Amino acid sequence: GLLNKFDYSVSAGYVESERNSDLADRRLKCNIYDALCGKGLRPVQKFMSDNCDNNVVAEAPTGSGKTEAALLWINGEKAYYTLPLQISSNAIYDRIKKQYAYDDVSLLHADCMQKFIIDGSKENAYIKYERARLLSEPLTICTVDQLFKFVYKALGTEIFAATLKYSKLIIDEIQAYEPRVIATIVYGLSIIQKMGGKFAIITATFSPVLQHFMKECGLKYSFEDFTDIEEKEINSRHRVKIHDSDIDKSVCNEILEQGKHKKVLVICNTVLKAQQLYKMLKGENVWLLHSRYLRRDRALLEKNIMEFSESDKTGVWITTQIVEASLDIDFDVLYTEMSTADSLLQRMGRCNRKGRYCPEEANIHVNANKNGVGKSSVYENDLYERALECLKKHLEAHKGKPFTEKMKTD
């Protein structure tokens, strides 16, 4: 694998197969500390920072600083930060470059060339793309399919295993993958561990069955659960109300009314439903985002929703699951179709993410309409029904109280 890496680098005309190591200066770590403005590290960030020489698994609520925690865990070493979706990868890539002023970060996924062209000239984009493919940058944000090819032992994939031997690997939002991909990841981590590489898993929902298979594959790691967090703003940011009905015309009128003075996010289980709602709600302060747009238009909409979240604007965004994982967007109110538990908790993390206010009334409305549920659909019926039953039971038992992080995990 290393022989291939050197051969590819020399053939491409690069004197160094590794570029701009951050080990000496730890610039990214210093820039994160500067961005925190002396506020101090949050619990998950301290844990990751203290365990930078170990394999770690951290389960922490959305909005608790997991991304910064993972970047601190890197501690200047060569690293790969993997995410389930391209939109999430692009968002983290931009965040590291702009918010933390760290230029030695690269992007690697099926459409990364387009992102490089948008950010600069075609010539520079090609150079950046080649360096990303040669795994030569100190930090690379990527999707798991780009790295874990070596698990299947296909000819030419040795370069990935060889590089991960001396790198750190971050798996973000592992619950978002289907079973076959999770199996590939867990087996791949066991190979990386045997070779001496290190891994970190950061997630809002870490299921017991995943712990079982990681143990079966001999994975050793330090585990910490931060869901029973005592930060008041995190624990009192959500109040949930279930509606045993569809998002009909009366609900649409309510959404439009709220959108006049608040940021309202609507998440649908299917693209078709999102399109139907957009037609019902259509207005000058209503926008739509889903996965079926042309690349050019989708990139523009992704940029717009991020800017909208950070601005003082009000209005309504109708989306699908593509906003669930690792997007640092923060809306005032969430209307969502019921989904499986892990997906629902991720969606909740897009509402009052930073705990800006303590809601007196429900700021998360869950419509149990069974859209996208069933065989060969988005969600399995059994998982959907189980999640709905448990959610109703918890809300009934804690009537009138905020929906805390401990309750979500339970």
Short mmCIF file of C-alpha atoms in Angstrom, two decimals:
data_model
loop_
_atom_site.label_atom_id
_atom_site.label_comp_id
_atom_site.label_asym_id
_atom_site.label_seq_id
_atom_site.Cartn_x
_atom_site.Cartn_y
_atom_site.Cartn_z
CA GLY A 1 0.00 0.00 0.00
CA LEU A 2 2.79 2.45 0.88
CA LEU A 3 4.70 1.47 -2.25
CA ASN A 4 1.60 2.31 -4.32
CA LYS A 5 1.22 5.64 -2.50
CA PHE A 6 4.82 6.67 -3.25
CA ASP A 7 4.51 5.47 -6.86
CA TYR A 8 1.30 7.45 -7.46
CA SER A 9 2.75 10.58 -5.83
CA VAL A 10 5.96 10.52 -7.88
CA SER A 11 4.03 9.78 -11.10
CA ALA A 12 1.85 12.82 -10.39
CA GLY A 13 4.98 14.95 -9.95
CA TYR A 14 4.65 15.53 -6.19
CA VAL A 15 7.91 15.55 -4.26
CA GLU A 16 6.05 14.89 -0.99
CA SER A 17 3.40 12.18 -0.60
CA GLU A 18 2.34 13.95 2.63
CA ARG A 19 1.73 17.70 2.73
CA ASN A 20 1.89 20.39 5.42
CA SER A 21 1.78 18.25 8.54
CA ASP A 22 0.10 19.99 11.49
CA LEU A 23 2.01 17.98 14.11
CA ALA A 24 4.59 20.63 14.95
CA ASP A 25 2.30 23.67 15.29
CA ARG A 26 -1.13 22.07 15.87
CA ARG A 27 -2.67 25.07 14.13
CA LEU A 28 -6.19 23.63 13.91
CA LYS A 29 -6.27 22.89 17.64
CA CYS A 30 -5.01 26.39 18.49
CA ASN A 31 -7.55 28.00 16.14
CA ILE A 32 -10.40 26.09 17.81
CA TYR A 33 -9.25 27.27 21.25
CA ASP A 34 -9.14 30.84 19.89
CA ALA A 35 -12.67 30.48 18.45
CA LEU A 36 -13.96 29.33 21.84
CA CYS A 37 -12.87 32.76 23.17
CA GLY A 38 -11.79 31.46 26.57
CA LYS A 39 -15.20 29.85 27.29
CA GLY A 40 -13.52 26.57 28.22
CA LEU A 41 -14.19 23.10 26.89
CA ARG A 42 -17.59 21.46 27.13
CA PRO A 43 -17.74 17.95 28.68
CA VAL A 44 -17.52 15.97 25.42
CA GLN A 45 -14.70 18.23 24.15
CA LYS A 46 -12.67 17.74 27.34
CA PHE A 47 -13.15 13.96 27.16
CA MET A 48 -11.97 13.79 23.53
CA SER A 49 -9.06 16.14 24.17
CA ASP A 50 -7.90 14.09 27.20
CA ASN A 51 -8.12 10.81 25.25
CA CYS A 52 -6.35 11.84 22.04
CA ASP A 53 -4.02 8.81 22.29
CA ASN A 54 -6.90 6.30 22.59
CA ASN A 55 -9.69 4.89 20.46
CA VAL A 56 -12.88 6.59 21.68
CA VAL A 57 -16.66 6.42 21.35
CA ALA A 58 -18.61 9.49 22.51
CA GLU A 59 -22.41 9.58 22.66
CA ALA A 60 -23.54 13.18 23.06
CA PRO A 61 -26.63 15.27 22.24
CA THR A 62 -26.92 17.26 19.02
CA GLY A 63 -25.50 20.76 19.53
CA SER A 64 -23.13 19.72 22.35
CA GLY A 65 -19.92 20.46 20.40
CA LYS A 66 -19.10 16.98 19.01
CA THR A 67 -17.47 18.30 15.81
CA GLU A 68 -15.01 20.48 17.73
CA ALA A 69 -14.42 17.58 20.13
CA ALA A 70 -13.42 15.34 17.22
CA LEU A 71 -11.10 17.99 15.76
CA LEU A 72 -9.41 18.42 19.16
CA TRP A 73 -8.96 14.62 19.38
CA ILE A 74 -6.99 14.74 16.10
CA ASN A 75 -4.34 16.77 17.98
CA GLY A 76 -2.39 17.75 14.86
CA GLU A 77 -2.03 14.22 13.45
CA LYS A 78 -3.06 13.12 9.97
CA ALA A 79 -6.80 12.39 9.99
CA TYR A 80 -9.90 11.44 8.01
CA TYR A 81 -13.30 12.77 9.08
CA THR A 82 -16.08 10.64 7.58
CA LEU A 83 -19.75 11.59 7.26
CA PRO A 84 -22.80 9.82 5.79
CA LEU A 85 -23.85 12.57 3.35
CA GLN A 86 -22.15 14.88 0.87
CA ILE A 87 -24.08 17.93 2.13
CA SER A 88 -22.72 17.26 5.65
CA SER A 89 -19.18 16.79 4.31
CA ASN A 90 -19.34 20.10 2.43
CA ALA A 91 -20.69 21.90 5.50
CA ILE A 92 -17.92 20.60 7.82
CA TYR A 93 -15.28 21.36 5.15
CA ASP A 94 -16.49 24.98 4.89
CA ARG A 95 -16.70 25.27 8.68
CA ILE A 96 -13.09 24.17 9.18
CA LYS A 97 -11.80 26.47 6.43
CA LYS A 98 -13.79 29.57 7.39
CA GLN A 99 -14.65 29.34 11.08
CA TYR A 100 -11.31 27.85 12.15
CA ALA A 101 -9.13 29.42 9.41
CA TYR A 102 -7.47 26.10 8.55
CA ASP A 103 -6.62 25.79 4.84
CA ASP A 104 -4.88 22.40 4.89
CA VAL A 105 -8.16 20.51 4.74
CA SER A 106 -9.37 18.58 1.72
CA LEU A 107 -12.63 17.04 0.57
CA LEU A 108 -13.15 13.59 -0.94
CA HIS A 109 -16.49 12.35 -2.23
CA ALA A 110 -18.16 11.70 -5.60
CA ASP A 111 -18.87 15.41 -6.26
CA CYS A 112 -15.90 17.06 -4.55
CA MET A 113 -14.46 18.32 -7.88
CA GLN A 114 -17.56 20.51 -8.30
CA LYS A 115 -17.05 21.95 -4.81
CA PHE A 116 -13.39 22.75 -5.59
CA ILE A 117 -14.39 24.50 -8.85
CA ILE A 118 -17.00 26.61 -7.01
CA ASP A 119 -14.36 27.61 -4.44
CA GLY A 120 -11.60 28.49 -6.95
CA SER A 121 -10.23 28.13 -10.49
CA LYS A 122 -10.41 24.91 -12.54
CA GLU A 123 -6.61 24.50 -12.45
CA ASN A 124 -6.47 24.74 -8.65
CA ALA A 125 -9.53 22.49 -8.39
CA TYR A 126 -7.78 19.74 -10.36
CA ILE A 127 -4.66 19.96 -8.19
CA LYS A 128 -6.75 19.81 -4.99
CA TYR A 129 -8.73 16.86 -6.38
CA GLU A 130 -5.56 14.94 -7.23
CA ARG A 131 -4.05 15.54 -3.79
CA ALA A 132 -7.29 14.43 -2.15
CA ARG A 133 -7.30 11.21 -4.21
CA LEU A 134 -3.67 10.57 -3.32
CA LEU A 135 -4.54 10.95 0.39
CA SER A 136 -1.76 13.49 0.86
CA GLU A 137 -3.49 16.27 2.86
CA PRO A 138 -3.19 16.40 6.69
CA LEU A 139 -7.00 16.46 7.14
CA THR A 140 -9.56 15.05 4.71
CA ILE A 141 -13.36 15.26 5.04
CA CYS A 142 -14.91 12.35 3.16
CA THR A 143 -17.69 9.79 2.86
CA VAL A 144 -17.00 6.24 4.12
CA ASP A 145 -17.25 4.68 0.64
CA GLN A 146 -14.03 6.50 -0.32
CA LEU A 147 -11.94 4.80 2.40
CA PHE A 148 -13.37 1.41 3.29
CA LYS A 149 -12.80 -0.27 -0.09
CA PHE A 150 -9.82 -2.07 1.45
CA VAL A 151 -12.20 -4.23 3.54
CA TYR A 152 -13.09 -6.21 0.38
CA LYS A 153 -9.37 -6.71 -0.44
CA ALA A 154 -9.77 -5.57 -4.04
CA LEU A 155 -6.52 -5.05 -5.93
CA GLY A 156 -5.24 -1.47 -5.56
CA THR A 157 -7.14 -0.68 -2.34
CA GLU A 158 -4.09 -1.42 -0.14
CA ILE A 159 -3.22 2.28 -0.25
CA PHE A 160 -6.22 3.11 1.98
CA ALA A 161 -5.31 0.55 4.64
CA ALA A 162 -1.66 1.63 4.55
CA THR A 163 -2.58 5.30 5.01
CA LEU A 164 -5.07 4.62 7.83
CA LYS A 165 -2.31 2.71 9.65
CA TYR A 166 -0.64 6.00 10.62
CA SER A 167 -3.76 8.21 10.64
CA LYS A 168 -6.71 8.97 12.87
CA LEU A 169 -10.20 8.13 11.65
CA ILE A 170 -13.42 9.84 12.80
CA ILE A 171 -16.81 8.23 12.14
CA ASP A 172 -19.57 10.81 12.61
CA GLU A 173 -23.27 9.82 12.94
CA ILE A 174 -22.73 6.07 12.54
CA GLN A 175 -26.45 5.42 13.10
CA ALA A 176 -27.23 6.88 9.65
CA TYR A 177 -25.81 3.89 7.74
CA GLU A 178 -27.62 0.74 6.65
CA PRO A 179 -26.57 -2.60 8.28
CA ARG A 180 -24.34 -3.70 5.39
CA VAL A 181 -22.31 -0.46 5.56
CA ILE A 182 -22.06 -0.64 9.38
CA ALA A 183 -20.75 -4.20 9.06
CA THR A 184 -18.11 -2.95 6.62
CA ILE A 185 -17.14 -0.11 8.99
CA VAL A 186 -16.88 -2.33 12.10
CA TYR A 187 -14.78 -4.95 10.29
CA GLY A 188 -12.63 -2.18 8.77
CA LEU A 189 -12.03 -0.67 12.22
CA SER A 190 -10.81 -4.06 13.49
CA ILE A 191 -8.21 -4.15 10.68
CA ILE A 192 -7.16 -0.54 11.37
CA GLN A 193 -6.79 -1.31 15.09
CA LYS A 194 -4.57 -4.35 14.36
CA MET A 195 -2.30 -2.18 12.19
CA GLY A 196 -1.99 0.53 14.85
CA GLY A 197 -4.36 3.19 13.51
CA LYS A 198 -6.79 5.01 15.81
CA PHE A 199 -10.52 5.69 15.50
CA ALA A 200 -13.19 7.84 17.14
CA ILE A 201 -16.94 7.41 16.83
CA ILE A 202 -19.05 10.46 17.68
CA THR A 203 -22.82 10.14 17.56
CA ALA A 204 -26.07 11.31 19.11
CA THR A 205 -27.44 7.74 19.21
CA PHE A 206 -25.14 4.77 19.86
CA SER A 207 -27.20 1.57 19.81
CA PRO A 208 -26.44 -1.43 22.09
CA VAL A 209 -26.41 -3.81 19.11
CA LEU A 210 -23.51 -1.83 17.64
CA GLN A 211 -21.61 -2.17 20.94
CA HIS A 212 -22.22 -5.93 20.76
CA PHE A 213 -20.70 -6.34 17.30
CA MET A 214 -17.78 -4.02 18.07
CA LYS A 215 -16.97 -6.21 21.08
CA GLU A 216 -17.31 -9.33 18.92
CA CYS A 217 -14.75 -7.89 16.47
CA GLY A 218 -12.33 -7.21 19.35
CA LEU A 219 -12.48 -3.41 19.19
CA LYS A 220 -11.05 -1.69 22.27
CA TYR A 221 -12.04 1.89 23.06
CA SER A 222 -12.85 4.39 25.80
CA PHE A 223 -16.60 5.02 25.94
CA GLU A 224 -18.42 7.98 27.50
CA ASP A 225 -22.14 8.78 27.44
CA PHE A 226 -22.94 12.50 27.66
CA THR A 227 -26.71 12.22 27.12
CA ASP A 228 -27.42 12.75 30.83
CA ILE A 229 -25.81 16.16 30.47
CA GLU A 230 -26.54 18.75 33.13
CA GLU A 231 -26.31 21.87 30.94
CA LYS A 232 -29.68 23.56 31.43
CA GLU A 233 -29.85 25.10 27.95
CA ILE A 234 -29.36 21.66 26.35
CA ASN A 235 -31.86 19.86 28.60
CA SER A 236 -34.72 22.37 28.32
CA ARG A 237 -34.62 23.29 24.64
CA HIS A 238 -37.41 21.01 23.35
CA ARG A 239 -41.10 20.45 24.04
CA VAL A 240 -42.73 17.82 21.83
CA LYS A 241 -46.33 17.33 20.71
CA ILE A 242 -47.60 14.33 18.68
CA HIS A 243 -50.43 14.74 16.17
CA ASP A 244 -52.14 11.56 14.91
CA SER A 245 -52.85 13.21 11.58
CA ASP A 246 -51.26 14.40 8.35
CA ILE A 247 -49.83 17.87 7.76
CA ASP A 248 -53.09 19.18 6.29
CA LYS A 249 -54.35 22.63 5.25
CA SER A 250 -54.98 23.84 8.81
CA VAL A 251 -51.43 22.83 9.83
CA CYS A 252 -50.09 24.59 6.72
CA ASN A 253 -51.88 27.80 7.75
CA GLU A 254 -50.31 27.47 11.21
CA ILE A 255 -46.85 26.98 9.64
CA LEU A 256 -47.27 30.05 7.43
CA GLU A 257 -48.39 32.14 10.40
CA GLN A 258 -45.37 31.02 12.45
CA GLY A 259 -43.10 31.67 9.46
CA LYS A 260 -43.97 35.38 9.56
CA HIS A 261 -41.96 35.94 12.74
CA LYS A 262 -39.96 32.71 13.27
CA LYS A 263 -37.63 30.34 11.45
CA VAL A 264 -39.73 27.24 10.72
CA LEU A 265 -38.29 23.91 9.48
CA VAL A 266 -40.54 21.23 7.97
CA ILE A 267 -38.98 17.77 7.45
CA CYS A 268 -40.77 15.18 5.29
CA ASN A 269 -40.00 11.48 4.87
CA THR A 270 -40.27 11.56 1.06
CA VAL A 271 -39.43 14.00 -1.74
CA LEU A 272 -42.97 13.73 -3.11
CA LYS A 273 -44.49 14.86 0.20
CA ALA A 274 -42.02 17.76 0.44
CA GLN A 275 -43.00 18.88 -3.08
CA GLN A 276 -46.73 18.65 -2.25
CA LEU A 277 -46.29 20.74 0.91
CA TYR A 278 -44.24 23.31 -0.99
CA LYS A 279 -47.12 23.76 -3.45
CA MET A 280 -49.58 24.18 -0.57
CA LEU A 281 -47.35 26.67 1.30
CA LYS A 282 -45.82 28.44 -1.69
CA GLY A 283 -44.93 32.04 -0.94
CA GLU A 284 -42.05 34.51 -1.02
CA ASN A 285 -40.62 33.32 2.31
CA VAL A 286 -40.99 29.55 1.65
CA TRP A 287 -38.12 27.44 0.26
CA LEU A 288 -37.68 23.77 -0.70
CA LEU A 289 -34.62 21.50 -0.44
CA HIS A 290 -34.35 17.80 -1.35
CA SER A 291 -31.96 15.40 -3.08
CA ARG A 292 -33.48 15.46 -6.58
CA TYR A 293 -32.34 18.93 -7.62
CA LEU A 294 -29.64 19.41 -10.24
CA ARG A 295 -26.19 19.63 -8.64
CA ARG A 296 -25.92 23.35 -9.37
CA ASP A 297 -29.32 24.19 -7.85
CA ARG A 298 -28.87 21.90 -4.84
CA ALA A 299 -25.48 23.46 -4.02
CA LEU A 300 -27.09 26.91 -4.10
CA LEU A 301 -30.00 25.82 -1.86
CA GLU A 302 -27.63 24.15 0.65
CA LYS A 303 -25.66 27.42 0.83
CA ASN A 304 -28.90 29.39 1.24
CA ILE A 305 -30.28 27.29 4.11
CA MET A 306 -26.99 27.66 6.02
CA GLU A 307 -27.00 31.44 5.51
CA PHE A 308 -30.71 31.65 6.43
CA SER A 309 -30.06 29.81 9.71
CA GLU A 310 -27.32 32.28 10.70
CA SER A 311 -29.25 35.40 9.62
CA ASP A 312 -32.11 37.38 11.19
CA LYS A 313 -34.53 36.33 8.44
CA THR A 314 -37.80 34.51 9.13
CA GLY A 315 -39.62 32.04 6.92
CA VAL A 316 -40.23 28.37 6.16
CA TRP A 317 -37.85 25.72 4.78
CA ILE A 318 -39.36 22.40 3.62
CA THR A 319 -36.79 19.61 3.43
CA THR A 320 -36.20 15.86 3.59
CA GLN A 321 -33.74 13.76 5.64
CA ILE A 322 -30.72 15.39 3.98
CA VAL A 323 -30.62 18.06 6.73
CA GLU A 324 -30.50 15.50 9.57
CA ALA A 325 -26.81 14.76 10.00
CA SER A 326 -24.04 17.21 10.98
CA LEU A 327 -25.58 20.39 9.56
CA ASP A 328 -25.15 23.23 12.02
CA ILE A 329 -28.53 24.81 11.29
CA ASP A 330 -30.75 26.21 14.03
CA PHE A 331 -34.50 26.87 13.57
CA ASP A 332 -37.08 28.10 16.08
CA VAL A 333 -39.84 25.57 15.32
CA LEU A 334 -39.85 22.09 13.76
CA TYR A 335 -42.74 20.32 12.04
CA THR A 336 -41.76 16.76 11.14
CA GLU A 337 -43.33 13.57 9.94
CA MET A 338 -42.79 10.70 12.38
CA SER A 339 -39.76 8.55 11.57
CA THR A 340 -37.64 5.96 13.37
CA ALA A 341 -36.16 6.96 16.73
CA ASP A 342 -32.56 7.65 15.60
CA SER A 343 -33.75 9.77 12.68
CA LEU A 344 -36.25 11.68 14.83
CA LEU A 345 -33.61 12.62 17.43
CA GLN A 346 -31.37 13.97 14.65
CA ARG A 347 -34.25 16.06 13.33
CA MET A 348 -34.90 17.49 16.80
CA GLY A 349 -31.28 18.64 16.83
CA ARG A 350 -32.08 21.16 14.05
CA CYS A 351 -34.55 23.02 16.32
CA ASN A 352 -33.35 25.37 19.08
CA ARG A 353 -29.99 23.63 18.60
CA LYS A 354 -28.00 26.03 20.76
CA GLY A 355 -30.64 26.27 23.52
CA ARG A 356 -31.34 29.95 22.77
CA TYR A 357 -34.67 29.87 24.62
CA CYS A 358 -36.73 27.66 26.96
CA PRO A 359 -40.05 26.92 25.21
CA GLU A 360 -43.28 27.25 27.17
CA GLU A 361 -45.27 25.47 24.44
CA ALA A 362 -44.37 22.74 21.94
CA ASN A 363 -41.67 23.81 19.49
CA ILE A 364 -41.47 20.34 17.91
CA HIS A 365 -44.61 19.00 16.23
CA VAL A 366 -44.53 15.33 15.17
CA ASN A 367 -47.17 14.19 12.67
CA ALA A 368 -47.70 10.42 12.79
CA ASN A 369 -49.05 9.97 9.25
CA LYS A 370 -47.03 6.84 8.26
CA ASN A 371 -45.72 8.51 5.09
CA GLY A 372 -42.73 6.61 3.69
CA VAL A 373 -43.31 3.64 6.00
CA GLY A 374 -43.60 0.01 4.95
CA LYS A 375 -41.93 -2.68 2.89
CA SER A 376 -39.49 -1.33 0.27
CA SER A 377 -40.09 2.20 1.60
CA VAL A 378 -37.94 4.66 3.59
CA TYR A 379 -38.60 3.26 7.08
CA GLU A 380 -39.45 -0.25 8.29
CA ASN A 381 -42.93 -0.49 9.80
CA ASP A 382 -41.82 -2.31 12.99
CA LEU A 383 -39.14 0.28 13.81
CA TYR A 384 -41.57 3.12 13.09
CA GLU A 385 -44.34 1.68 15.30
CA ARG A 386 -41.89 0.90 18.13
CA ALA A 387 -40.51 4.45 18.04
CA LEU A 388 -44.00 5.99 18.02
CA GLU A 389 -45.17 3.81 20.90
CA CYS A 390 -42.11 4.66 23.04
CA LEU A 391 -42.36 8.38 22.25
CA LYS A 392 -46.02 8.50 23.29
CA LYS A 393 -45.25 6.58 26.49
CA HIS A 394 -42.43 8.97 27.47
CA LEU A 395 -44.44 12.10 26.71
CA GLU A 396 -47.36 10.77 28.75
CA ALA A 397 -45.09 9.91 31.70
CA HIS A 398 -43.42 13.34 31.69
CA LYS A 399 -46.41 15.48 30.74
CA GLY A 400 -45.74 19.22 30.90
CA LYS A 401 -41.94 18.81 31.16
CA PRO A 402 -39.25 19.55 28.56
CA PHE A 403 -38.08 16.57 26.50
CA THR A 404 -34.60 16.09 28.00
CA GLU A 405 -31.60 14.36 26.43
CA LYS A 406 -31.88 11.48 28.96
CA MET A 407 -35.51 10.93 27.95
CA LYS A 408 -34.50 10.85 24.28
CA THR A 409 -31.87 8.18 24.87
CA ASP A 410 -34.22 6.10 27.04
#
